[in-house]
Amino acid sequence: MQRVVSVVAHLGFRLQALPPALCRPLSCAQDVLRRTPLYDFHLAHGGKMVAFAGWSLPVQYRDSHTDSHLHTRQHCSLFDVSHMLQTKIFGSDRVKLMESLVVGDIAELRPNQGTLSLFTNEAGGILDDLIVTNTSEGHLYVVSNAGCWEKDLALMQDKVRELQNQGRDVGLEVLDNALLALQGPTAAQVLQASVADDLKKLPFMTSAVMEVFGVSGCRVTRCGYTGEDGVEISVPAAEAVHLATALLKNPEVKLAGLAARDSLRLEAGLCLYGNDIDEHTTPVEGSLSWTLGKRRRAAMDFPGAKVIVPQLKGKVQRRRVGLMCEGAPMRAHSPILNMEGTKIGTVTSGCPSPSLKKNVAMGYVPCEYSRPGTMLLVEVRRKQQMAVVSKMPFVPTNYYTLNFLQDPASE
């Protein structure tokens, strides 16, 4: 759901995820950047800061990007994702409000269950991806992307006013909590030592409010954007440094930044808003049809349904696919060609995979070229090289699902 682009030459790693306007050297906008509650903490731990979606965030720390990436896959890493927009939707008509904006079946969510969903427009385009949780405290907890902060907030606030003018019971509150993501196969083991709740009872895409390292009122959600098991912890801003410091005392935990977050999410086949999906992409084109609630499909009562639902049974012009190649890394905007050398699509995200020691990417091609195993060409540095359409995720995901919740990287 949430989130890396410009070239930071001295780091030796090309960040190719968000449009340049969202991620740029600090010198370009030092005076206007927002800071998370962990800003000084990052500096103290060697964080190399860049401008990202209007925020100053660490792109990496003292470890190399590859070491940080692999540590997350093998142990666990702590990411600061406090730049994400966290909102609370309350009132008896809160589900009505959310379902007027997204494609998912929010009404069917069990208490403390969440889902990845999409804001869509009437043309069927994706305005943003977000996670909606139906809390047992009587409100919806919504987390959406920092790059779409103003757009998402205006969208929800406008709908609140519209429904309130109709006499509906609904309201919105922006939370100023910090948000920490602990990701990796040992994340639950690390966190379990600090909480009284049994984390084995907290499967993927569910959440609970609990005390963490003595900090009360933390919302712990079993989710993340790396493909690994892990949690996101919404914590009062004043306690964020205490919580991060306590987690780092465990040798399993290391800090990780935007660079590792981007390569991890790409290996997991997860979309980055602004690159892999946008207002000109429908959920079906983006291979996100699974986010469309069954009841919502039948009722056709979400924005863009008249465009999106027929695509489920018909044929779309293009589809998001995974690509794998050896040689030079594929990057965003690299042309995709058929074997005759005709351009048929474009790479939207790409990087070397530290886990696979191969180059992976996502992009859009016509449906007839979307079958896994299809051989294509990708133009990199003005040279054509072979690429093969590959199933996603590239690296198997390790969500703690209890075998009943869906993998968000699959159809």
Coordinates of N, CA and C in Angstrom, one line a residue, residues 202-311:
L202 N -3.4 -13.5 15.8 CA -3.5 -12.3 15.0 C -3.0 -12.6 13.6
P203 N -3.9 -13.1 12.7 CA -3.4 -13.5 11.4 C -3.3 -12.3 10.5
F204 N -2.8 -12.5 9.3 CA -2.6 -11.5 8.3 C -3.9 -10.6 8.0
M205 N -3.7 -9.3 8.0 CA -4.8 -8.4 7.8 C -5.8 -8.3 8.9
T206 N -5.4 -8.6 10.1 CA -6.2 -8.3 11.3 C -5.4 -7.4 12.2
S207 N -6.1 -6.8 13.2 CA -5.4 -5.9 14.1 C -6.0 -5.9 15.5
A208 N -5.3 -5.4 16.4 CA -5.8 -5.3 17.8 C -5.0 -4.2 18.5
V209 N -5.7 -3.5 19.4 CA -5.1 -2.5 20.2 C -4.5 -3.1 21.5
M210 N -3.2 -2.9 21.7 CA -2.5 -3.5 22.8 C -1.4 -2.6 23.4
E211 N -0.9 -3.0 24.5 CA 0.3 -2.3 25.1 C 1.5 -2.9 24.5
V212 N 2.5 -2.1 24.0 CA 3.7 -2.6 23.4 C 4.9 -1.9 24.1
F213 N 5.7 -2.7 24.7 CA 6.9 -2.2 25.5 C 6.4 -1.1 26.5
G214 N 5.3 -1.3 27.1 CA 4.7 -0.4 28.1 C 4.0 0.8 27.6
V215 N 3.9 0.9 26.2 CA 3.1 2.0 25.6 C 1.7 1.5 25.3
S216 N 0.7 2.1 26.0 CA -0.6 1.7 25.8 C -1.2 2.3 24.6
G217 N -2.3 1.8 24.1 CA -3.1 2.4 23.0 C -2.4 2.2 21.6
C218 N -1.5 1.2 21.4 CA -0.9 0.9 20.1 C -1.8 0.0 19.3
R219 N -2.1 0.4 18.1 CA -2.8 -0.6 17.2 C -1.8 -1.4 16.4
V220 N -1.8 -2.7 16.6 CA -0.9 -3.6 15.9 C -1.6 -4.3 14.8
T221 N -1.2 -4.1 13.6 CA -1.9 -4.8 12.4 C -0.9 -5.7 11.8
R222 N -1.3 -7.0 11.6 CA -0.5 -8.0 10.9 C -0.5 -7.7 9.4
C223 N 0.4 -6.9 8.9 CA 0.5 -6.6 7.5 C 1.8 -6.0 7.2
G224 N 2.0 -5.5 6.0 CA 3.3 -4.9 5.6 C 3.4 -4.9 4.1
Y225 N 4.5 -4.3 3.6 CA 4.7 -4.2 2.2 C 5.9 -4.8 1.7
T226 N 6.4 -6.0 2.3 CA 7.6 -6.6 2.0 C 7.4 -8.0 1.5
G227 N 6.2 -8.6 1.7 CA 6.0 -10.0 1.4 C 6.3 -10.9 2.5
E228 N 6.8 -10.4 3.6 CA 7.2 -11.2 4.7 C 6.1 -11.1 5.8
D229 N 6.1 -12.0 6.8 CA 5.3 -11.8 8.0 C 5.8 -10.5 8.7
G230 N 4.9 -9.9 9.4 CA 5.3 -8.7 10.1 C 4.1 -7.9 10.5
V231 N 4.3 -6.7 11.2 CA 3.2 -5.9 11.7 C 3.5 -4.4 11.4
E232 N 2.5 -3.7 11.4 CA 2.6 -2.2 11.4 C 2.0 -1.7 12.7
I233 N 2.7 -0.9 13.4 CA 2.3 -0.5 14.8 C 2.0 1.0 14.7
S234 N 0.8 1.4 15.0 CA 0.4 2.8 15.1 C 0.5 3.2 16.5
V235 N 1.4 4.1 16.8 CA 1.8 4.4 18.2 C 1.7 5.9 18.4
P236 N 1.3 6.4 19.6 CA 1.3 7.8 19.8 C 2.7 8.4 19.5
A237 N 2.7 9.6 18.8 CA 3.9 10.2 18.3 C 4.9 10.3 19.3
A238 N 4.5 10.7 20.5 CA 5.5 11.0 21.6 C 6.2 9.8 22.1
E239 N 5.7 8.6 21.8 CA 6.3 7.3 22.2 C 7.0 6.6 21.1
A240 N 7.1 7.2 19.9 CA 7.7 6.5 18.8 C 9.1 6.1 19.0
V241 N 9.9 7.1 19.5 CA 11.4 6.9 19.7 C 11.6 5.8 20.8
H242 N 10.8 5.8 21.8 CA 10.9 4.8 22.9 C 10.6 3.4 22.3
L243 N 9.6 3.3 21.5 CA 9.2 2.0 20.9 C 10.3 1.5 19.9
A244 N 10.8 2.4 19.1 CA 11.9 2.0 18.1 C 13.1 1.6 18.8
T245 N 13.5 2.3 19.9 CA 14.7 2.0 20.6 C 14.6 0.7 21.3
A246 N 13.4 0.4 21.9 CA 13.2 -0.9 22.5 C 13.3 -2.1 21.5
L247 N 12.7 -1.9 20.4 CA 12.8 -2.9 19.3 C 14.2 -3.2 18.9
L248 N 15.0 -2.1 18.7 CA 16.3 -2.3 18.2 C 17.3 -3.0 19.2
K249 N 16.9 -3.1 20.5 CA 17.7 -3.7 21.5 C 17.8 -5.2 21.2
N250 N 16.8 -5.8 20.4 CA 16.9 -7.2 20.0 C 17.8 -7.3 18.8
P251 N 18.8 -8.2 18.9 CA 19.8 -8.3 17.8 C 19.2 -8.8 16.5
E252 N 18.0 -9.3 16.5 CA 17.3 -9.7 15.3 C 16.9 -8.5 14.4
V253 N 16.8 -7.3 15.1 CA 16.2 -6.2 14.4 C 17.3 -5.2 14.0
K254 N 17.1 -4.8 12.7 CA 18.0 -3.7 12.2 C 17.1 -2.7 11.5
L255 N 17.5 -1.5 11.4 CA 16.8 -0.4 10.7 C 16.9 -0.6 9.2
A256 N 15.8 -0.3 8.5 CA 15.8 -0.3 7.0 C 15.1 0.9 6.5
G257 N 15.5 1.3 5.3 CA 15.0 2.5 4.7 C 14.2 2.3 3.4
L258 N 14.0 3.3 2.7 CA 13.2 3.3 1.5 C 13.8 2.4 0.4
A259 N 15.1 2.3 0.3 CA 15.7 1.5 -0.8 C 15.3 0.0 -0.6
A260 N 15.5 -0.5 0.6 CA 15.1 -1.9 0.8 C 13.6 -2.1 0.7
R261 N 12.9 -1.1 1.2 CA 11.4 -1.3 1.1 C 10.9 -1.4 -0.3
D262 N 11.6 -0.7 -1.3 CA 11.2 -0.7 -2.6 C 11.6 -2.1 -3.3
S263 N 12.8 -2.6 -3.1 CA 13.2 -3.8 -3.7 C 12.4 -5.0 -3.1
L264 N 12.1 -4.9 -1.8 CA 11.3 -6.0 -1.1 C 9.9 -6.1 -1.7
R265 N 9.3 -4.9 -1.9 CA 7.9 -4.9 -2.4 C 7.8 -5.4 -3.8
L266 N 8.9 -5.0 -4.6 CA 8.9 -5.5 -6.0 C 9.1 -7.0 -6.1
E267 N 10.0 -7.6 -5.3 CA 10.1 -9.0 -5.2 C 8.8 -9.7 -4.9
A268 N 8.0 -9.0 -4.0 CA 6.7 -9.5 -3.6 C 5.6 -9.3 -4.6
G269 N 5.9 -8.6 -5.7 CA 4.9 -8.4 -6.7 C 3.9 -7.3 -6.3
L270 N 4.2 -6.4 -5.4 CA 3.2 -5.4 -4.9 C 3.4 -4.1 -5.7
C271 N 2.3 -3.5 -6.0 CA 2.2 -2.3 -6.7 C 2.7 -1.1 -5.9
L272 N 3.3 -0.1 -6.6 CA 3.6 1.2 -6.1 C 2.7 2.2 -6.8
Y273 N 1.9 2.9 -6.0 CA 1.0 3.9 -6.6 C 1.8 5.0 -7.3
G274 N 1.5 5.4 -8.5 CA 2.2 6.4 -9.2 C 3.1 5.9 -10.2
N275 N 3.5 4.6 -10.1 CA 4.3 3.9 -11.1 C 3.5 2.7 -11.7
D276 N 3.1 1.8 -10.9 CA 2.5 0.6 -11.4 C 1.0 0.7 -11.6
I277 N 0.4 1.6 -10.8 CA -1.1 1.9 -10.9 C -1.3 3.4 -10.8
D278 N -2.3 3.9 -11.5 CA -2.6 5.3 -11.4 C -4.0 5.6 -11.9
E279 N -4.4 6.8 -12.0 CA -5.7 7.2 -12.4 C -6.1 6.7 -13.8
H280 N -5.1 6.3 -14.6 CA -5.4 5.8 -15.9 C -5.3 4.3 -16.0
T281 N -5.3 3.6 -14.9 CA -5.2 2.2 -14.8 C -6.4 1.7 -14.1
T282 N -7.1 0.7 -14.6 CA -8.2 0.1 -13.9 C -7.7 -1.1 -13.1
P283 N -8.5 -1.5 -12.1 CA -8.1 -2.7 -11.3 C -7.9 -4.0 -12.1
V284 N -8.6 -4.1 -13.1 CA -8.5 -5.3 -14.0 C -7.2 -5.3 -14.8
E285 N -6.9 -4.1 -15.3 CA -5.6 -3.9 -16.0 C -4.4 -4.1 -15.1
G286 N -4.6 -3.6 -13.9 CA -3.5 -3.7 -12.9 C -3.4 -5.1 -12.2
S287 N -4.2 -6.1 -12.7 CA -4.2 -7.4 -12.1 C -4.5 -7.4 -10.6
L288 N -5.5 -6.5 -10.3 CA -6.0 -6.3 -8.9 C -7.5 -6.6 -8.8
S289 N -8.0 -7.5 -9.7 CA -9.4 -7.8 -9.7 C -9.9 -8.4 -8.4
W290 N -8.9 -9.1 -7.7 CA -9.3 -9.7 -6.4 C -9.7 -8.7 -5.4
T291 N -9.4 -7.4 -5.5 CA -9.8 -6.4 -4.6 C -11.3 -6.1 -4.7
L292 N -11.9 -6.5 -5.8 CA -13.3 -6.2 -6.0 C -14.2 -7.1 -5.3
G293 N -15.0 -6.6 -4.3 CA -15.9 -7.5 -3.5 C -16.9 -8.1 -4.4
K294 N -17.2 -9.4 -4.1 CA -18.2 -10.1 -4.9 C -19.6 -9.4 -4.9
R295 N -20.0 -9.0 -3.7 CA -21.3 -8.3 -3.6 C -21.2 -7.0 -4.3
R296 N -20.1 -6.3 -4.3 CA -19.9 -5.0 -5.0 C -20.0 -5.2 -6.5
R297 N -19.4 -6.3 -7.0 CA -19.4 -6.5 -8.4 C -20.9 -6.7 -8.9
A298 N -21.6 -7.5 -8.1 CA -23.0 -7.7 -8.5 C -23.9 -6.4 -8.4
A299 N -23.6 -5.6 -7.4 CA -24.4 -4.4 -7.2 C -23.9 -3.3 -8.1
M300 N -22.7 -3.4 -8.6 CA -22.1 -2.3 -9.4 C -22.3 -0.9 -8.8
D301 N -22.0 -0.8 -7.5 CA -22.3 0.4 -6.8 C -21.1 1.1 -6.3
F302 N -19.9 0.9 -7.0 CA -18.7 1.6 -6.6 C -18.3 2.5 -7.8
P303 N -17.5 3.6 -7.6 CA -17.1 4.4 -8.7 C -16.4 3.7 -9.8
G304 N -16.9 3.9 -11.0 CA -16.2 3.3 -12.1 C -16.7 1.9 -12.4
A305 N -17.7 1.4 -11.7 CA -18.2 0.0 -11.9 C -18.6 -0.3 -13.3
K306 N -19.2 0.7 -14.0 CA -19.7 0.4 -15.3 C -18.6 0.2 -16.3
V307 N -17.4 0.7 -16.0 CA -16.2 0.4 -16.8 C -15.5 -0.9 -16.3
I308 N -15.4 -1.0 -15.0 CA -14.5 -2.1 -14.5 C -15.2 -3.5 -14.6
V309 N -16.5 -3.6 -14.2 CA -17.1 -4.9 -14.1 C -17.2 -5.6 -15.5
P310 N -17.5 -4.9 -16.6 CA -17.5 -5.6 -17.9 C -16.1 -6.1 -18.3
Q311 N -15.0 -5.4 -17.8 CA -13.7 -5.9 -18.1 C -13.4 -7.2 -17.4

